[in-house]
Amino acid sequence: MTTAKRDINTNAKRDTYTPETLLSVAVQVFNERGYDGTSMEHLSKAAGISKSSIYHHVSGKEELLRRAVSRALDELFGILEEEQARLGRPAERLEYVVRRMVEVLIAELPYVTLLLRVRGNTGTERWALDRRREFDHRVAQMVKEAAADGDVRGDIDAGLVTRLVFGMINSIVEWYRPDVRGMSEREVADAVAQLAFGGLRRAADGRG
Amino acid sequence: MTTAKRDINTNAKRDTYTPETLLSVAVQVFNERGYDGTSMEHLSKAAGISKSSIYHHVSGKEELLRRAVSRALDELFGILEEEQARLGRPAERLEYVVRRMVEVLIAELPYVTLLLRVRGNTGTERWALDRRREFDHRVAQMVKEAAADGDVRGDIDAGLVTRLVFGMINSIVEWYRPDVRGMSEREVADAVAQLAFGGLRRAADGRG
């Protein structure tokens, strides 16, 4: 294994990068190499622009991380502001949020993947983990309200229910690829909601 | 960041290591640093023995990886040989396997965590991924048989159901710690089985 040649930049190309295209490349590299394992040199090579061109747009890789996870977090928290997440019975709001989480996860796949892999070594990572915990907490609160209503089972701790349902949703980043199996966001969201709310077991009165 | 001083071994201690204790240390380091990010130097430091002492036990880090993931895979495939996984209605066998998977995951937490993080860069990793796919396939087959019986819903593709339920189970490695929350393997297994089979929604005829 040779040491990366840190001082040799790729030839500077004409800089047609916008912060958005740079962000998209950075997220891909972070997901492939891990955030810790990514250097500005890696980003420069992947983007095909010099390190100084990157510094023209951002202060460094931590700013790129913050922008990327912000995008995922903004989309996720945005769900909670949607009308169907705010009005109606808690169980219906909860089901709406579960479906929308799947849709956001698929629509923003690389950004949510990065968010879910954040480990907490830098200030930005710890901030992202805090925001994730806040989101989890708000959904767990919905589970509690739905259980208090009698619409959702109350025999499993709301925090544990939330972790397990989120585990099911978040695992989608491990296998979903836009061009594989041809499943749409909606189809996956339906399957997750049906499984999470209805369970695997076919109801006794539903047997043919 | 300084380059690791690769040629300076820790002082050789009296070698009281067995292959098992070395494996346990290696798995911990692999889980913390990632398999790719772990050198023999890291293993030597973590174990407190020289690299040559490690080579006395194993041919290198890939052998340690193979032993570690084998342990997890043997436990998982062992479930499928248990009587309750082989006899009875497919839906009951499936529920048994789901519970036992949770128990094995918790009992062998670091080993299953490592297995789930394998990415496929080496022969051993690709072998582990193949074995995981084989396990998934055998459980998906149970889902199909249970659906054919009419005991389990047949409106979601068996492969997708298996992925989502495994997603829920596997996510446990992200948060379960033996000393936190005081939940036993059995309690978590019960919650997963209840959620996976019964779903979140309280049945209409079960309302108080």
PDB file of N, CA and C in Angstrom, chain A residues 34-76:
ATOM      1  N   GLY A  34     -16.528   5.904   3.809  1.00  0.00           N
ATOM      2  CA  GLY A  34     -16.745   6.327   5.191  1.00  0.00           C
ATOM      3  C   GLY A  34     -16.284   7.766   5.338  1.00  0.00           C
ATOM      4  N   TYR A  35     -16.940   8.545   6.199  1.00  0.00           N
ATOM      5  CA  TYR A  35     -16.564   9.948   6.367  1.00  0.00           C
ATOM      6  C   TYR A  35     -15.131  10.073   6.884  1.00  0.00           C
ATOM      7  N   ASP A  36     -14.801   9.277   7.913  1.00  0.00           N
ATOM      8  CA  ASP A  36     -13.446   9.336   8.489  1.00  0.00           C
ATOM      9  C   ASP A  36     -12.380   8.987   7.450  1.00  0.00           C
ATOM     10  N   GLY A  37     -12.699   8.061   6.557  1.00  0.00           N
ATOM     11  CA  GLY A  37     -11.714   7.576   5.592  1.00  0.00           C
ATOM     12  C   GLY A  37     -11.599   8.451   4.351  1.00  0.00           C
ATOM     13  N   THR A  38     -12.361   9.563   4.301  1.00  0.00           N
ATOM     14  CA  THR A  38     -12.339  10.438   3.126  1.00  0.00           C
ATOM     15  C   THR A  38     -11.450  11.654   3.375  1.00  0.00           C
ATOM     16  N   SER A  39     -10.514  11.900   2.481  1.00  0.00           N
ATOM     17  CA  SER A  39      -9.663  13.100   2.569  1.00  0.00           C
ATOM     18  C   SER A  39     -10.111  14.097   1.507  1.00  0.00           C
ATOM     19  N   MET A  40      -9.656  15.343   1.621  1.00  0.00           N
ATOM     20  CA  MET A  40      -9.936  16.340   0.591  1.00  0.00           C
ATOM     21  C   MET A  40      -9.366  15.871  -0.753  1.00  0.00           C
ATOM     22  N   GLU A  41      -8.277  15.106  -0.690  1.00  0.00           N
ATOM     23  CA  GLU A  41      -7.680  14.548  -1.905  1.00  0.00           C
ATOM     24  C   GLU A  41      -8.657  13.597  -2.615  1.00  0.00           C
ATOM     25  N   HIS A  42      -9.306  12.740  -1.832  1.00  0.00           N
ATOM     26  CA  HIS A  42     -10.312  11.839  -2.404  1.00  0.00           C
ATOM     27  C   HIS A  42     -11.440  12.632  -3.060  1.00  0.00           C
ATOM     28  N   LEU A  43     -11.885  13.676  -2.365  1.00  0.00           N
ATOM     29  CA  LEU A  43     -12.998  14.481  -2.891  1.00  0.00           C
ATOM     30  C   LEU A  43     -12.573  15.175  -4.174  1.00  0.00           C
ATOM     31  N   SER A  44     -11.338  15.707  -4.172  1.00  0.00           N
ATOM     32  CA  SER A  44     -10.815  16.400  -5.336  1.00  0.00           C
ATOM     33  C   SER A  44     -10.762  15.459  -6.536  1.00  0.00           C
ATOM     34  N   LYS A  45     -10.256  14.238  -6.321  1.00  0.00           N
ATOM     35  CA  LYS A  45     -10.174  13.260  -7.414  1.00  0.00           C
ATOM     36  C   LYS A  45     -11.550  12.869  -7.928  1.00  0.00           C
ATOM     37  N   ALA A  46     -12.477  12.603  -7.000  1.00  0.00           N
ATOM     38  CA  ALA A  46     -13.820  12.161  -7.409  1.00  0.00           C
ATOM     39  C   ALA A  46     -14.556  13.258  -8.172  1.00  0.00           C
ATOM     40  N   ALA A  47     -14.348  14.508  -7.743  1.00  0.00           N
ATOM     41  CA  ALA A  47     -15.054  15.616  -8.391  1.00  0.00           C
ATOM     42  C   ALA A  47     -14.335  16.067  -9.667  1.00  0.00           C
ATOM     43  N   GLY A  48     -13.071  15.678  -9.789  1.00  0.00           N
ATOM     44  CA  GLY A  48     -12.304  16.101 -10.955  1.00  0.00           C
ATOM     45  C   GLY A  48     -11.966  17.584 -10.933  1.00  0.00           C
ATOM     46  N   ILE A  49     -11.920  18.170  -9.755  1.00  0.00           N
ATOM     47  CA  ILE A  49     -11.503  19.576  -9.613  1.00  0.00           C
ATOM     48  C   ILE A  49     -10.447  19.655  -8.518  1.00  0.00           C
ATOM     49  N   SER A  50      -9.704  20.732  -8.522  1.00  0.00           N
ATOM     50  CA  SER A  50      -8.614  20.855  -7.551  1.00  0.00           C
ATOM     51  C   SER A  50      -9.155  21.090  -6.143  1.00  0.00           C
ATOM     52  N   LYS A  51      -8.294  20.813  -5.170  1.00  0.00           N
ATOM     53  CA  LYS A  51      -8.693  21.076  -3.780  1.00  0.00           C
ATOM     54  C   LYS A  51      -9.001  22.556  -3.578  1.00  0.00           C
ATOM     55  N   SER A  52      -8.221  23.431  -4.228  1.00  0.00           N
ATOM     56  CA  SER A  52      -8.487  24.866  -4.003  1.00  0.00           C
ATOM     57  C   SER A  52      -9.847  25.261  -4.586  1.00  0.00           C
ATOM     58  N   SER A  53     -10.261  24.575  -5.672  1.00  0.00           N
ATOM     59  CA  SER A  53     -11.611  24.841  -6.200  1.00  0.00           C
ATOM     60  C   SER A  53     -12.679  24.404  -5.208  1.00  0.00           C
ATOM     61  N   ILE A  54     -12.412  23.283  -4.507  1.00  0.00           N
ATOM     62  CA  ILE A  54     -13.382  22.845  -3.485  1.00  0.00           C
ATOM     63  C   ILE A  54     -13.450  23.891  -2.375  1.00  0.00           C
ATOM     64  N   TYR A  55     -12.273  24.373  -1.957  1.00  0.00           N
ATOM     65  CA  TYR A  55     -12.246  25.377  -0.881  1.00  0.00           C
ATOM     66  C   TYR A  55     -12.901  26.692  -1.307  1.00  0.00           C
ATOM     67  N   HIS A  56     -13.054  26.873  -2.619  1.00  0.00           N
ATOM     68  CA  HIS A  56     -13.797  28.039  -3.114  1.00  0.00           C
ATOM     69  C   HIS A  56     -15.267  27.947  -2.693  1.00  0.00           C
ATOM     70  N   HIS A  57     -15.759  26.693  -2.604  1.00  0.00           N
ATOM     71  CA  HIS A  57     -17.179  26.484  -2.284  1.00  0.00           C
ATOM     72  C   HIS A  57     -17.436  26.257  -0.799  1.00  0.00           C
ATOM     73  N   VAL A  58     -16.570  25.508  -0.147  1.00  0.00           N
ATOM     74  CA  VAL A  58     -16.816  25.109   1.248  1.00  0.00           C
ATOM     75  C   VAL A  58     -15.530  25.190   2.069  1.00  0.00           C
ATOM     76  N   SER A  59     -15.712  25.235   3.396  1.00  0.00           N
ATOM     77  CA  SER A  59     -14.553  25.377   4.271  1.00  0.00           C
ATOM     78  C   SER A  59     -13.796  24.068   4.440  1.00  0.00           C
ATOM     79  N   GLY A  60     -14.424  22.946   4.070  1.00  0.00           N
ATOM     80  CA  GLY A  60     -13.749  21.662   4.229  1.00  0.00           C
ATOM     81  C   GLY A  60     -14.751  20.530   4.220  1.00  0.00           C
ATOM     82  N   LYS A  61     -14.273  19.314   4.528  1.00  0.00           N
ATOM     83  CA  LYS A  61     -15.185  18.177   4.398  1.00  0.00           C
ATOM     84  C   LYS A  61     -16.289  18.187   5.451  1.00  0.00           C
ATOM     85  N   GLU A  62     -15.999  18.788   6.615  1.00  0.00           N
ATOM     86  CA  GLU A  62     -17.045  18.803   7.639  1.00  0.00           C
ATOM     87  C   GLU A  62     -18.237  19.657   7.209  1.00  0.00           C
ATOM     88  N   GLU A  63     -17.968  20.746   6.456  1.00  0.00           N
ATOM     89  CA  GLU A  63     -19.095  21.544   5.958  1.00  0.00           C
ATOM     90  C   GLU A  63     -19.925  20.748   4.952  1.00  0.00           C
ATOM     91  N   LEU A  64     -19.239  19.953   4.129  1.00  0.00           N
ATOM     92  CA  LEU A  64     -19.977  19.107   3.174  1.00  0.00           C
ATOM     93  C   LEU A  64     -20.844  18.086   3.917  1.00  0.00           C
ATOM     94  N   LEU A  65     -20.276  17.514   4.981  1.00  0.00           N
ATOM     95  CA  LEU A  65     -21.058  16.571   5.795  1.00  0.00           C
ATOM     96  C   LEU A  65     -22.283  17.260   6.388  1.00  0.00           C
ATOM     97  N   ARG A  66     -22.075  18.460   6.943  1.00  0.00           N
ATOM     98  CA  ARG A  66     -23.182  19.171   7.573  1.00  0.00           C
ATOM     99  C   ARG A  66     -24.286  19.471   6.557  1.00  0.00           C
ATOM    100  N   ARG A  67     -23.881  19.925   5.348  1.00  0.00           N
ATOM    101  CA  ARG A  67     -24.888  20.212   4.322  1.00  0.00           C
ATOM    102  C   ARG A  67     -25.646  18.966   3.917  1.00  0.00           C
ATOM    103  N   ALA A  68     -24.905  17.855   3.801  1.00  0.00           N
ATOM    104  CA  ALA A  68     -25.530  16.603   3.341  1.00  0.00           C
ATOM    105  C   ALA A  68     -26.518  16.061   4.378  1.00  0.00           C
ATOM    106  N   VAL A  69     -26.100  16.000   5.632  1.00  0.00           N
ATOM    107  CA  VAL A  69     -27.016  15.447   6.630  1.00  0.00           C
ATOM    108  C   VAL A  69     -28.149  16.429   6.920  1.00  0.00           C
ATOM    109  N   SER A  70     -27.887  17.746   6.743  1.00  0.00           N
ATOM    110  CA  SER A  70     -28.965  18.734   6.903  1.00  0.00           C
ATOM    111  C   SER A  70     -30.073  18.473   5.898  1.00  0.00           C
ATOM    112  N   ARG A  71     -29.669  18.148   4.677  1.00  0.00           N
ATOM    113  CA  ARG A  71     -30.661  17.892   3.636  1.00  0.00           C
ATOM    114  C   ARG A  71     -31.575  16.733   4.047  1.00  0.00           C
ATOM    115  N   ALA A  72     -30.968  15.641   4.543  1.00  0.00           N
ATOM    116  CA  ALA A  72     -31.756  14.484   4.982  1.00  0.00           C
ATOM    117  C   ALA A  72     -32.630  14.852   6.186  1.00  0.00           C
ATOM    118  N   LEU A  73     -32.045  15.546   7.150  1.00  0.00           N
ATOM    119  CA  LEU A  73     -32.792  15.904   8.366  1.00  0.00           C
ATOM    120  C   LEU A  73     -33.943  16.865   8.057  1.00  0.00           C
ATOM    121  N   ASP A  74     -33.688  17.840   7.157  1.00  0.00           N
ATOM    122  CA  ASP A  74     -34.748  18.785   6.802  1.00  0.00           C
ATOM    123  C   ASP A  74     -35.940  18.068   6.178  1.00  0.00           C
ATOM    124  N   GLU A  75     -35.629  17.086   5.313  1.00  0.00           N
ATOM    125  CA  GLU A  75     -36.717  16.325   4.679  1.00  0.00           C
ATOM    126  C   GLU A  75     -37.488  15.523   5.725  1.00  0.00           C
ATOM    127  N   LEU A  76     -36.760  14.896   6.641  1.00  0.00           N
ATOM    128  CA  LEU A  76     -37.422  14.066   7.656  1.00  0.00           C
ATOM    129  C   LEU A  76     -38.270  14.923   8.604  1.00  0.00           C
TER     130      LEU A  76
END
